[in-house]
Structures are given as structure tokens and as C-alpha cells.
PDB file of C-alpha atoms in Angstrom:
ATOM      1  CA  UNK A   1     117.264-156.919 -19.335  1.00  0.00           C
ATOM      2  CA  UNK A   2     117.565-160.330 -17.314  1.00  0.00           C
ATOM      3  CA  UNK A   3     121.326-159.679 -16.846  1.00  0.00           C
ATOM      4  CA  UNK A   4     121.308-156.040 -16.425  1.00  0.00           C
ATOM      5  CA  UNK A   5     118.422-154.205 -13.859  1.00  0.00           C
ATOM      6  CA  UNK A   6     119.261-155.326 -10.106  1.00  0.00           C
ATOM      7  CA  UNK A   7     115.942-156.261  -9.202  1.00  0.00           C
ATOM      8  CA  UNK A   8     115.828-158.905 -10.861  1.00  0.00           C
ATOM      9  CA  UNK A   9     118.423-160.673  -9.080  1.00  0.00           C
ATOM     10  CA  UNK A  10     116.383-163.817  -8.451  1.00  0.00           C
ATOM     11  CA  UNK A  11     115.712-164.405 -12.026  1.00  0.00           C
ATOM     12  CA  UNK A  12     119.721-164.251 -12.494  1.00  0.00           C
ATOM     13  CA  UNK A  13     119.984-166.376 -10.333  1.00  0.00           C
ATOM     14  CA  UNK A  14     117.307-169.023 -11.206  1.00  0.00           C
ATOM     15  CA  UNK A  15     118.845-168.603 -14.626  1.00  0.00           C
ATOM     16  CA  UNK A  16     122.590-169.126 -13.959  1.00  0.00           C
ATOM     17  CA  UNK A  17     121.077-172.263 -11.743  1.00  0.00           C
ATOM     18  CA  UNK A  18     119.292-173.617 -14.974  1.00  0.00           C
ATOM     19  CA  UNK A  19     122.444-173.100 -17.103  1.00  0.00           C
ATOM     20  CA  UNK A  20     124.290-175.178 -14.580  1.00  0.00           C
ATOM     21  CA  UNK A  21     121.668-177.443 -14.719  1.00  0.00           C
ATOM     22  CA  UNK A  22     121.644-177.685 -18.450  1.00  0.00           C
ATOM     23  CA  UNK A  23     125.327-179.019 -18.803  1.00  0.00           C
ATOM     24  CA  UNK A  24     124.404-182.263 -16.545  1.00  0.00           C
ATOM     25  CA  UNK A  25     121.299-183.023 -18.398  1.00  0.00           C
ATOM     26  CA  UNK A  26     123.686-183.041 -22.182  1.00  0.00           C
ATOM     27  CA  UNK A  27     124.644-186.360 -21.567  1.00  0.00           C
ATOM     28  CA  UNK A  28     121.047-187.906 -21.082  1.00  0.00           C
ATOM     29  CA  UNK A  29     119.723-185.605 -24.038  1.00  0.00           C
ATOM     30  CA  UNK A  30     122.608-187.456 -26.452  1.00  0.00           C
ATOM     31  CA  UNK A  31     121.466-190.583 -25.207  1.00  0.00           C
ATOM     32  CA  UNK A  32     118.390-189.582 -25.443  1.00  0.00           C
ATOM     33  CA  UNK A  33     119.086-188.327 -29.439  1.00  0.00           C
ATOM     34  CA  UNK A  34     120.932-191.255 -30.353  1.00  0.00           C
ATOM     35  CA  UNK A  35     118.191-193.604 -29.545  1.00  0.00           C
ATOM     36  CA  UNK A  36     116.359-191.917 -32.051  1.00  0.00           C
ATOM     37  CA  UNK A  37     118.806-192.024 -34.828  1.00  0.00           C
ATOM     38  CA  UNK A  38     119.499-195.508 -33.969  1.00  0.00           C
ATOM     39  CA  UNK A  39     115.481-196.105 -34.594  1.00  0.00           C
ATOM     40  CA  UNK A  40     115.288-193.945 -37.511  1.00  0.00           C
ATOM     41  CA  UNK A  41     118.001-196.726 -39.435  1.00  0.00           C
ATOM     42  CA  UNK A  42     115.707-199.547 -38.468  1.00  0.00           C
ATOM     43  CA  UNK A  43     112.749-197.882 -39.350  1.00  0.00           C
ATOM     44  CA  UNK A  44     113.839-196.232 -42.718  1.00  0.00           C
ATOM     45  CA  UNK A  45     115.570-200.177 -43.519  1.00  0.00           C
ATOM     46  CA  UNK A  46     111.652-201.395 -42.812  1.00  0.00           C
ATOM     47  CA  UNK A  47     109.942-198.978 -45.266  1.00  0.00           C
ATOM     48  CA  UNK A  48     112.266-198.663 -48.275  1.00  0.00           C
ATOM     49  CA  UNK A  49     110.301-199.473 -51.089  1.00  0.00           C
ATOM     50  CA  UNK A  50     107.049-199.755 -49.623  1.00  0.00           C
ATOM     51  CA  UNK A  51     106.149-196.236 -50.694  1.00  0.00           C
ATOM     52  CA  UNK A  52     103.614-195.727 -47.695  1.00  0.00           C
ATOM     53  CA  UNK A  53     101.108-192.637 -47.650  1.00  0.00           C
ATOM     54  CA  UNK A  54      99.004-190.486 -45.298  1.00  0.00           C
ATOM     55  CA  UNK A  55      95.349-190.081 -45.217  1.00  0.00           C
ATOM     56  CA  UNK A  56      95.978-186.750 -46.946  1.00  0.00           C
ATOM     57  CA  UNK A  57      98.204-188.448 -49.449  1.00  0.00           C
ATOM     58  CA  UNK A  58     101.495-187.383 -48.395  1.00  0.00           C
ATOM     59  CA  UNK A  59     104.606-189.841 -48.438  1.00  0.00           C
ATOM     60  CA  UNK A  60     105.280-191.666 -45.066  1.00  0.00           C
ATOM     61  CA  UNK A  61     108.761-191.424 -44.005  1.00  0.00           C
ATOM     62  CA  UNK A  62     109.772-190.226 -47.252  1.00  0.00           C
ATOM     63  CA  UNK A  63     113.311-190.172 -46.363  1.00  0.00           C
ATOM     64  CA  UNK A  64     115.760-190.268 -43.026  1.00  0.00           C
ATOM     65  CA  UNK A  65     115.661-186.524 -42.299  1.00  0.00           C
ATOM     66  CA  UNK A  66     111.488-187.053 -41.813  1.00  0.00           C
ATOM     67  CA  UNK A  67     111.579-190.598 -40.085  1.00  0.00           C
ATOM     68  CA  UNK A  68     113.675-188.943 -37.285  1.00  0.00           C
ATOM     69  CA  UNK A  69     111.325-186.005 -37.153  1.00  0.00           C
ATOM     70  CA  UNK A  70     108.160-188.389 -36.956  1.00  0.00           C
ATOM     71  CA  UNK A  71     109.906-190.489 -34.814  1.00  0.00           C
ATOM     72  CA  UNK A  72     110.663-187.272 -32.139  1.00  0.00           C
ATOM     73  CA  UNK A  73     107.326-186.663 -32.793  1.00  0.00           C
ATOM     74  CA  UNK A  74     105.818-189.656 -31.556  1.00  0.00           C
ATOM     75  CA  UNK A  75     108.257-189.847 -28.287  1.00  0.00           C
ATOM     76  CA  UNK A  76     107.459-185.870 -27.327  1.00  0.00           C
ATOM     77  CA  UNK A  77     103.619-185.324 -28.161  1.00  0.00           C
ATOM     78  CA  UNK A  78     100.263-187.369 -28.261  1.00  0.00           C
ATOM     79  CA  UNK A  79     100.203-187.231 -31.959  1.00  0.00           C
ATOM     80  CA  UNK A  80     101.434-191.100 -31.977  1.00  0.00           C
ATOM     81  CA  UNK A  81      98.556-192.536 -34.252  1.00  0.00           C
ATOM     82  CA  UNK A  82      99.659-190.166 -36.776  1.00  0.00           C
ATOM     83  CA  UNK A  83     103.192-191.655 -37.013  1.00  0.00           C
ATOM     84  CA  UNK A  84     102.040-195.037 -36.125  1.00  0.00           C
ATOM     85  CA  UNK A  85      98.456-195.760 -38.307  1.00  0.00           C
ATOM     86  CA  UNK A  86      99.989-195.971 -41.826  1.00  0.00           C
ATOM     87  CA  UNK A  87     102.196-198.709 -41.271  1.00  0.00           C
ATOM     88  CA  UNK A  88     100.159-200.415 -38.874  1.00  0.00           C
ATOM     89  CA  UNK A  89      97.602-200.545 -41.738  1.00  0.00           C
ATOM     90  CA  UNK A  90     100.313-202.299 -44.065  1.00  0.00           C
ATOM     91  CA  UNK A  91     102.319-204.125 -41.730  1.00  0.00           C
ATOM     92  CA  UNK A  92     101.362-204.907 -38.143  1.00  0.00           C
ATOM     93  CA  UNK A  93     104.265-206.776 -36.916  1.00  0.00           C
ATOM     94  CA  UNK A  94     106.039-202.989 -37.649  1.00  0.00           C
ATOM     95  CA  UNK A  95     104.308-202.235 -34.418  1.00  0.00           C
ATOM     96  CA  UNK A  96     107.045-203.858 -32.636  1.00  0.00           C
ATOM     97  CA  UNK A  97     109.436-200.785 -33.181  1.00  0.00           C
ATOM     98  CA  UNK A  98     106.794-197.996 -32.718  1.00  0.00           C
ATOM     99  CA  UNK A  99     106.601-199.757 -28.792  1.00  0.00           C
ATOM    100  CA  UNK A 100     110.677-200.191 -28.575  1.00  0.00           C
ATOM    101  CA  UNK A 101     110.009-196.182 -29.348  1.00  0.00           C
ATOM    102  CA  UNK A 102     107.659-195.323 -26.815  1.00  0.00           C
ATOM    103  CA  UNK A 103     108.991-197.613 -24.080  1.00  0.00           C
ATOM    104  CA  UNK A 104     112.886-196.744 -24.566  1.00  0.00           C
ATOM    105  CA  UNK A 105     113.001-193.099 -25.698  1.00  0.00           C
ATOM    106  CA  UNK A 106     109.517-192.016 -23.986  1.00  0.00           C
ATOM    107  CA  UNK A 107     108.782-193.909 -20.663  1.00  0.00           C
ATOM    108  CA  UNK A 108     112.326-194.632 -20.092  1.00  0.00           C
ATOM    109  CA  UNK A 109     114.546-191.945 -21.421  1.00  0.00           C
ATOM    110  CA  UNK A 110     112.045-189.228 -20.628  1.00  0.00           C
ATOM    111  CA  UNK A 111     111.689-190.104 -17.018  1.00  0.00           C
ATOM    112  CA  UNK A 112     115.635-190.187 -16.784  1.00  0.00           C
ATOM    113  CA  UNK A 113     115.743-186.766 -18.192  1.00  0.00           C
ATOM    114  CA  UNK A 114     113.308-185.385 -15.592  1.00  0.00           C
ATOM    115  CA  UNK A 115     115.135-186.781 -12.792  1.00  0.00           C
ATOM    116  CA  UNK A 116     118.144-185.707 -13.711  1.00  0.00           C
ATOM    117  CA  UNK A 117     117.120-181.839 -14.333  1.00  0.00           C
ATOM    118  CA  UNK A 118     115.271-182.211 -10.749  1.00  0.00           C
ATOM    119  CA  UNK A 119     118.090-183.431  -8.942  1.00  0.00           C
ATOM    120  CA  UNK A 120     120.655-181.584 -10.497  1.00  0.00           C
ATOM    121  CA  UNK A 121     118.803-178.226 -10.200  1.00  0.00           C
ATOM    122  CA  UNK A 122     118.233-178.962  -7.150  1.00  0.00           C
ATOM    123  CA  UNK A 123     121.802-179.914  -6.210  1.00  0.00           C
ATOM    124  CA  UNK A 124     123.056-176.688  -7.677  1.00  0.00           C
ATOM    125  CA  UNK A 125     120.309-174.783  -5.790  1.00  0.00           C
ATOM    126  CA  UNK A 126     121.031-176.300  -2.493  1.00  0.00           C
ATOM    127  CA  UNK A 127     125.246-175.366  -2.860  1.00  0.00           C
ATOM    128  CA  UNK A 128     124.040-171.977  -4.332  1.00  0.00           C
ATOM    129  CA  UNK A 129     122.125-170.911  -1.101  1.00  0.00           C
ATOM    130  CA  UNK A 130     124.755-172.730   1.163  1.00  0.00           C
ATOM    131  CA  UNK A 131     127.581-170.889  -0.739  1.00  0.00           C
ATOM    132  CA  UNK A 132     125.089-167.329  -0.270  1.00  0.00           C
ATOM    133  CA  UNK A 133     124.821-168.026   3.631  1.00  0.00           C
ATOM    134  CA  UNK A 134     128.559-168.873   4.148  1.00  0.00           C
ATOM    135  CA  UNK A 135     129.798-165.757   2.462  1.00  0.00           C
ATOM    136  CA  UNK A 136     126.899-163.529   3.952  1.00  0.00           C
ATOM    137  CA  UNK A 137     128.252-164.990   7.187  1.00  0.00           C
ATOM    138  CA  UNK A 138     132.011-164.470   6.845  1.00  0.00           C
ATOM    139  CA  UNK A 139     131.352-160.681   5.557  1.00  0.00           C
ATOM    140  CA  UNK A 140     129.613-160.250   8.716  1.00  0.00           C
ATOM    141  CA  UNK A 141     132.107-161.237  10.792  1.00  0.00           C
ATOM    142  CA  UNK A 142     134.800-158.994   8.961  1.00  0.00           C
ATOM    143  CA  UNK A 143     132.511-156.378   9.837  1.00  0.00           C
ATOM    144  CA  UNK A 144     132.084-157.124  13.346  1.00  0.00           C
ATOM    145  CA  UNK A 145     135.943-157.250  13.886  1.00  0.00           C
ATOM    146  CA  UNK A 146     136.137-154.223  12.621  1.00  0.00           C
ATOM    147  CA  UNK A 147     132.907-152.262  14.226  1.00  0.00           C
ATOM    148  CA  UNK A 148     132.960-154.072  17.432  1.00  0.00           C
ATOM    149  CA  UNK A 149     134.936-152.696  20.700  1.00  0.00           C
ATOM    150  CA  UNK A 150     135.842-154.353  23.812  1.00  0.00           C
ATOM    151  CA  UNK A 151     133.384-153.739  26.911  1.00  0.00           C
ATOM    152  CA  UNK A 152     134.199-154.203  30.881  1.00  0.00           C
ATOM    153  CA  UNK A 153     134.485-157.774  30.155  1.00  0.00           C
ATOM    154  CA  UNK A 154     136.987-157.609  27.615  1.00  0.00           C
ATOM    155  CA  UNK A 155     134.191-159.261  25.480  1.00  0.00           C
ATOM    156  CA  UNK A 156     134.074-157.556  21.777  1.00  0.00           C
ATOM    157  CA  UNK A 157     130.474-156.103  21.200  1.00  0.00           C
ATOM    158  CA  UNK A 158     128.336-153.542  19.226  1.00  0.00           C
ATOM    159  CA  UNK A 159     126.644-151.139  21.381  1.00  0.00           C
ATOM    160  CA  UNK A 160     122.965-149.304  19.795  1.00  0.00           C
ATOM    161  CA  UNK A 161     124.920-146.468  19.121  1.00  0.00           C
ATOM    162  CA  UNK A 162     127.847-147.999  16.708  1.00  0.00           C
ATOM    163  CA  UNK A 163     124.617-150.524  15.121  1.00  0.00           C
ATOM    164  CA  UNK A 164     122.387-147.195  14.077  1.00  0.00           C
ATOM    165  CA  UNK A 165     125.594-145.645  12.559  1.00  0.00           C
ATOM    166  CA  UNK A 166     126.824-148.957  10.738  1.00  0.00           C
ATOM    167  CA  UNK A 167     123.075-149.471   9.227  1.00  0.00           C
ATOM    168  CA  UNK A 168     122.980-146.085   8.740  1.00  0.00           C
ATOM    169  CA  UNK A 169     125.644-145.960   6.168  1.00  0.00           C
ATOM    170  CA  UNK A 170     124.834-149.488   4.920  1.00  0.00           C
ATOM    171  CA  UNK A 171     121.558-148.726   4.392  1.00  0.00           C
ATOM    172  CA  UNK A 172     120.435-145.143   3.787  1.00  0.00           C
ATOM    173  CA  UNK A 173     116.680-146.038   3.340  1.00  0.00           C
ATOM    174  CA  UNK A 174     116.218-147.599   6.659  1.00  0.00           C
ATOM    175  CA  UNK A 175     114.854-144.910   9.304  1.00  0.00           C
ATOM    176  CA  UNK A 176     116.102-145.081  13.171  1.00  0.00           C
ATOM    177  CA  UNK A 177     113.342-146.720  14.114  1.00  0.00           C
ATOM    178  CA  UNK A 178     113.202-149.625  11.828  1.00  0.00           C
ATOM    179  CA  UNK A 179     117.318-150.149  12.833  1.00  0.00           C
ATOM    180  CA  UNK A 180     116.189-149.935  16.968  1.00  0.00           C
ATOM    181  CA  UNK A 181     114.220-152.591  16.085  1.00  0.00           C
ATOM    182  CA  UNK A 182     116.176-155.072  14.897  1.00  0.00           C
ATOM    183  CA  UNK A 183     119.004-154.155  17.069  1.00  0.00           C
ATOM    184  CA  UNK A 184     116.365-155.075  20.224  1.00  0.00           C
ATOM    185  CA  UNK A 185     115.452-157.993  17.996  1.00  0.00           C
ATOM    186  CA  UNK A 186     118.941-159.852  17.940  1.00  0.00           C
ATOM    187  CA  UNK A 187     119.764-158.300  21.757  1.00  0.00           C
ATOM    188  CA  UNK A 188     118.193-161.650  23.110  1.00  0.00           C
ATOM    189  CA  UNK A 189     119.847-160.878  25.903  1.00  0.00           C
ATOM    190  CA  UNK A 190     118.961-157.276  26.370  1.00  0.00           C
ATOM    191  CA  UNK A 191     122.223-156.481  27.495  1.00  0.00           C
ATOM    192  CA  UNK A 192     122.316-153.270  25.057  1.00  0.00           C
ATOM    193  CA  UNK A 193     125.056-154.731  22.681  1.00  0.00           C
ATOM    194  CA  UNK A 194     125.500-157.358  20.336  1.00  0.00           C
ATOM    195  CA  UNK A 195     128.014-160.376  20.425  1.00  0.00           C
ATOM    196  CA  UNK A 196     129.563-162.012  17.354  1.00  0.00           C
ATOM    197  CA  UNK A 197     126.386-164.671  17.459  1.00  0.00           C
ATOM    198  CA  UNK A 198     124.419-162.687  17.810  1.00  0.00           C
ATOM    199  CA  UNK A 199     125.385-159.914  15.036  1.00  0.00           C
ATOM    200  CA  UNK A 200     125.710-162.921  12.560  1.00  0.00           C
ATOM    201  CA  UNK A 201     122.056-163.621  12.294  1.00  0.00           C
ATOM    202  CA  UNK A 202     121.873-160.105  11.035  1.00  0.00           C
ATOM    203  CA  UNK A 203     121.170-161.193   7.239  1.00  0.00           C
ATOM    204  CA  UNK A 204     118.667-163.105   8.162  1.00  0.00           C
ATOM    205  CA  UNK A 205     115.996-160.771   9.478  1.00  0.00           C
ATOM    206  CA  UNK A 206     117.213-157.707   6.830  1.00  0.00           C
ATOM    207  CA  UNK A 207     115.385-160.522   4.375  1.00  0.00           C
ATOM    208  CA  UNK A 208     112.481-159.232   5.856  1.00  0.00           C
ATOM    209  CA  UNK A 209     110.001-156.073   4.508  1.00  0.00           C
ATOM    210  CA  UNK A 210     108.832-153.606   7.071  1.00  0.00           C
ATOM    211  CA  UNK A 211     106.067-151.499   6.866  1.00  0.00           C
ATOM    212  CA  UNK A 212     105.071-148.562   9.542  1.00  0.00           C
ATOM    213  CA  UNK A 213     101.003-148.988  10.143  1.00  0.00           C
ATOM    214  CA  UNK A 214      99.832-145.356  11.683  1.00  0.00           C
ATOM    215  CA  UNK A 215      96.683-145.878  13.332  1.00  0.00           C
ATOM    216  CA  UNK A 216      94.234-142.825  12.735  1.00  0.00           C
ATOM    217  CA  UNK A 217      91.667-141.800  14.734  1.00  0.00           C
ATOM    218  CA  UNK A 218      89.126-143.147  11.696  1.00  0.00           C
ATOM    219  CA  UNK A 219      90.913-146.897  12.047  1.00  0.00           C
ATOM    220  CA  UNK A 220      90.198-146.597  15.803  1.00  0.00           C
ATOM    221  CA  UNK A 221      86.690-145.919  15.711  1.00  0.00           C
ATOM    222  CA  UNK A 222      86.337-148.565  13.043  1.00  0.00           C
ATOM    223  CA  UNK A 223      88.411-151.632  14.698  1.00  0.00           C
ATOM    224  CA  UNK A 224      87.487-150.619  18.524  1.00  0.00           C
ATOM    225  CA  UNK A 225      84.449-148.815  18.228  1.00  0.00           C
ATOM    226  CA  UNK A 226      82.816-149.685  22.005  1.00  0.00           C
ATOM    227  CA  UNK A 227      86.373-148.199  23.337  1.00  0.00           C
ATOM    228  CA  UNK A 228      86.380-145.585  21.327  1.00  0.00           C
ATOM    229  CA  UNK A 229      82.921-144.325  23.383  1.00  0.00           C
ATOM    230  CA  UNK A 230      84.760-145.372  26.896  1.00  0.00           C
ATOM    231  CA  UNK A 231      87.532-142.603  25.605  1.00  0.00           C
ATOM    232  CA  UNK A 232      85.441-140.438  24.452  1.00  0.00           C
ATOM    233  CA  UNK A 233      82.596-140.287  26.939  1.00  0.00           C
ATOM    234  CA  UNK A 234      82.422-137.123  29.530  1.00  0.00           C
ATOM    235  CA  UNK A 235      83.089-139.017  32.430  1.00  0.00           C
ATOM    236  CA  UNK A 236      86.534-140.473  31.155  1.00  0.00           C
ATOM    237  CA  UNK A 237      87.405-137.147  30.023  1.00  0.00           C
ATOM    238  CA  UNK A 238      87.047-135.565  33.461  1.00  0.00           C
ATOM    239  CA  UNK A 239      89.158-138.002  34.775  1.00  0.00           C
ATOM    240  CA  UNK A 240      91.749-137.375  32.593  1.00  0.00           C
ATOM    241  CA  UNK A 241      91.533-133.847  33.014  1.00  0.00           C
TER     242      UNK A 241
END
């Protein structure tokens, strides 16, 4: 469904940014990963034989499969005392490698994995919208060479009449109106045609939503209700008569 229905192009696109993303984050994630197997060998060499338990009677890092579970445990969620309290009961110098834990694969490993996804995401996200506006900008101007025609000047242009037939056919759902508009929006000039500048900055305002607002007699009474009894009082109607 993400990949498929067309309006949900932004989610494809957040998606293929976060898949970009992913493959420069790998590197910190192994690092990240073989800190804890590198742990999980001291730790297991520390508790061989010392045939710790839980409160609920369970074995403590029963074997090297669980000590690197506990120890991912106790770098991803606050469940530390629960990894930590059984040998801190029988041995408190083994505190020493539960803080190597927290500092090297929590505090510092963690806060290099959430830089990295920022800044990469964000470096992919920045080329992905520069990329968007550069080839918005170049299909733009291969449609102006081939819609525009020269005027007295022997200046290339788009007069109202080519515009409302090119966004006509571009874009069947747009009424004349809504098409007048923005061609009197990028006419800064008002010189009734558009210029290659000027034609470019097209993409930019079809971003935007339009809505037509018909104001009923109902909306006028309730929004300008003393002018509504200037226009409708006797006197103003003889005039206008």
C-alpha cells in the first residue's frame, strides 16, 4: 500500500529517505553490537562458576546467548537494576563493567547513533529536495522552449492564451479561473506574458491548494450586518434605481 496508491507520495518518499539513511547508520550499529559481544566475554569470564540467581530464582547469565541479551537490555531500557543487583549483591567491584556498559555502549555509542541518523537523514533530505527543485526546474524550461513564441521584441514569452491551454491539458481539474490567477500571479510585470523567470517559479505556487469561497447573501448579513441595512434600506434603493 506504501509503494503502490499515489497519494501517498510523501510517505515514499520519507521512506526511501530512511532506507538511505539506514545504510550510513550500519557501521555505528556494528560498532555499536560488537561492544556488546566484546562485554558479554568479560562478563560471562567474571561469572563462570558463581552460579548467580534472581529474586525469582532464575539463573543469572546462565550462559553467553543471555549475558548479551541482559547486557542489550541494560544499554536500551531502564530495567538496569535488574541486570545489575545480583552481582552487585555478590561482588561489588563487578560494578566496574556494568558502568564501562552504560558509559561506552549507552551514553557514548547511543548518542553517536542519533547523530548520525539526524545528520544523515537530513543530508539525504536536503539533496532529495535540491535534486526535486532542479529537475522541476529543467522540465519547465523544456516546456517553455517549446510553448513559448517570440513577441515584437524578439523576446520568447507565454501569452494568457497559450498558459490557459498548457494548464489546461496539464491539469484537467483546474478551472479558468484558478489558471488566470496564477498566470496574473507570476506576470509581475503585468505585461500579459510570461518570461523564462518568470514561468520557472511555476512549481512553486501549483504547491499551493485553492479553494473558491462564494459569499451568500446569509454570510453577508452575518459578517457585515450594519452594511447590509445601508444596502438594503429604501433610500439606497432609490438611488440605485
Amino acid at each position: 500500500m506504501l509503494l503502490t496508491f499515489p497519494e501517498n507520495k510523501r510517505l515514499r518518499e520519507a521512506f526511501y529517505n530512511l532506507c538511505r539513511t539506514a545504510l550510513d547508520v550500519i557501521p555505528v550499529f556494528g560498532l555499536f553490537a560488537a561492544s556488546i559481544l566484546f562485554f558479554g566475554v568479560i562478563t560471562l569470564k567474571f561469572v563462570t562458576g558463581k552460579k548467580l540467581v534472581y529474586s525469582n530464582g532464575a539463573l543469572y547469565f546462565n550462559d553467553y546467548f543471555d549475558i548479551i541479551w541482559d547486557l542489550y537490555v541494560l544499554t536500551t531500557t531502564a530495567n538496569s537494576p535488574d541486570v545489575i543487583i545480583p552481582a552487585y549483591e555478590n561482588d561489588r567491584r563487578s560494578m566496574c563493567i556494568y558502568i564501562l556498559v552504560c558509559v561506552i555502549s549507552n551514553w557514548l555509542f547511543m548518542g553517536i547513533i542519533t547523530a548520525t541518523v539526524y545528520n544523515a537523514y537530513k543530508t539525504h533530505l536536503g539533496n532529495y529536495v535540491t535534486n526535486t527543485a532542479v529537475r522541476r526546474k529543467k522540465l519547465l524550461n523544456e516546456a517553455f522552449t517549446h510553448v513559448a513564441t517570440g513577441n515584437e521584441s524578439g523576446i520568447y514569452v507565454i501569452p494568457l492564451s497559450d498558459f490557459i491551454r498548457l494548464m489546461s491539458a496539464a491539469f484537467p481539474g483546474h478551472d479558468i479561473s484558478t489558471n488566470v490567477m496564477l498566470f496574473h500571479v507570476l506576470d509581475k510585470d503585468k505585461s500579459g506574458a510570461l518570461d523564462e523567470p518568470q514561468f520557472s517559479r511555476l512549481s512553486e505556487y501549483m504547491q499551493l491548494h485553492f479553494e473558491k469561497i462564494r459569499m451568500s447573501r446569509k454570510n453577508f448579513i452575518k459578517l457585515l450586518p450594519a452594511c447590509y441595512k445601508i444596502v438594503m434600506s429604501p433610500p439606497f434603493q432609490m438611488i440605485r434605481r
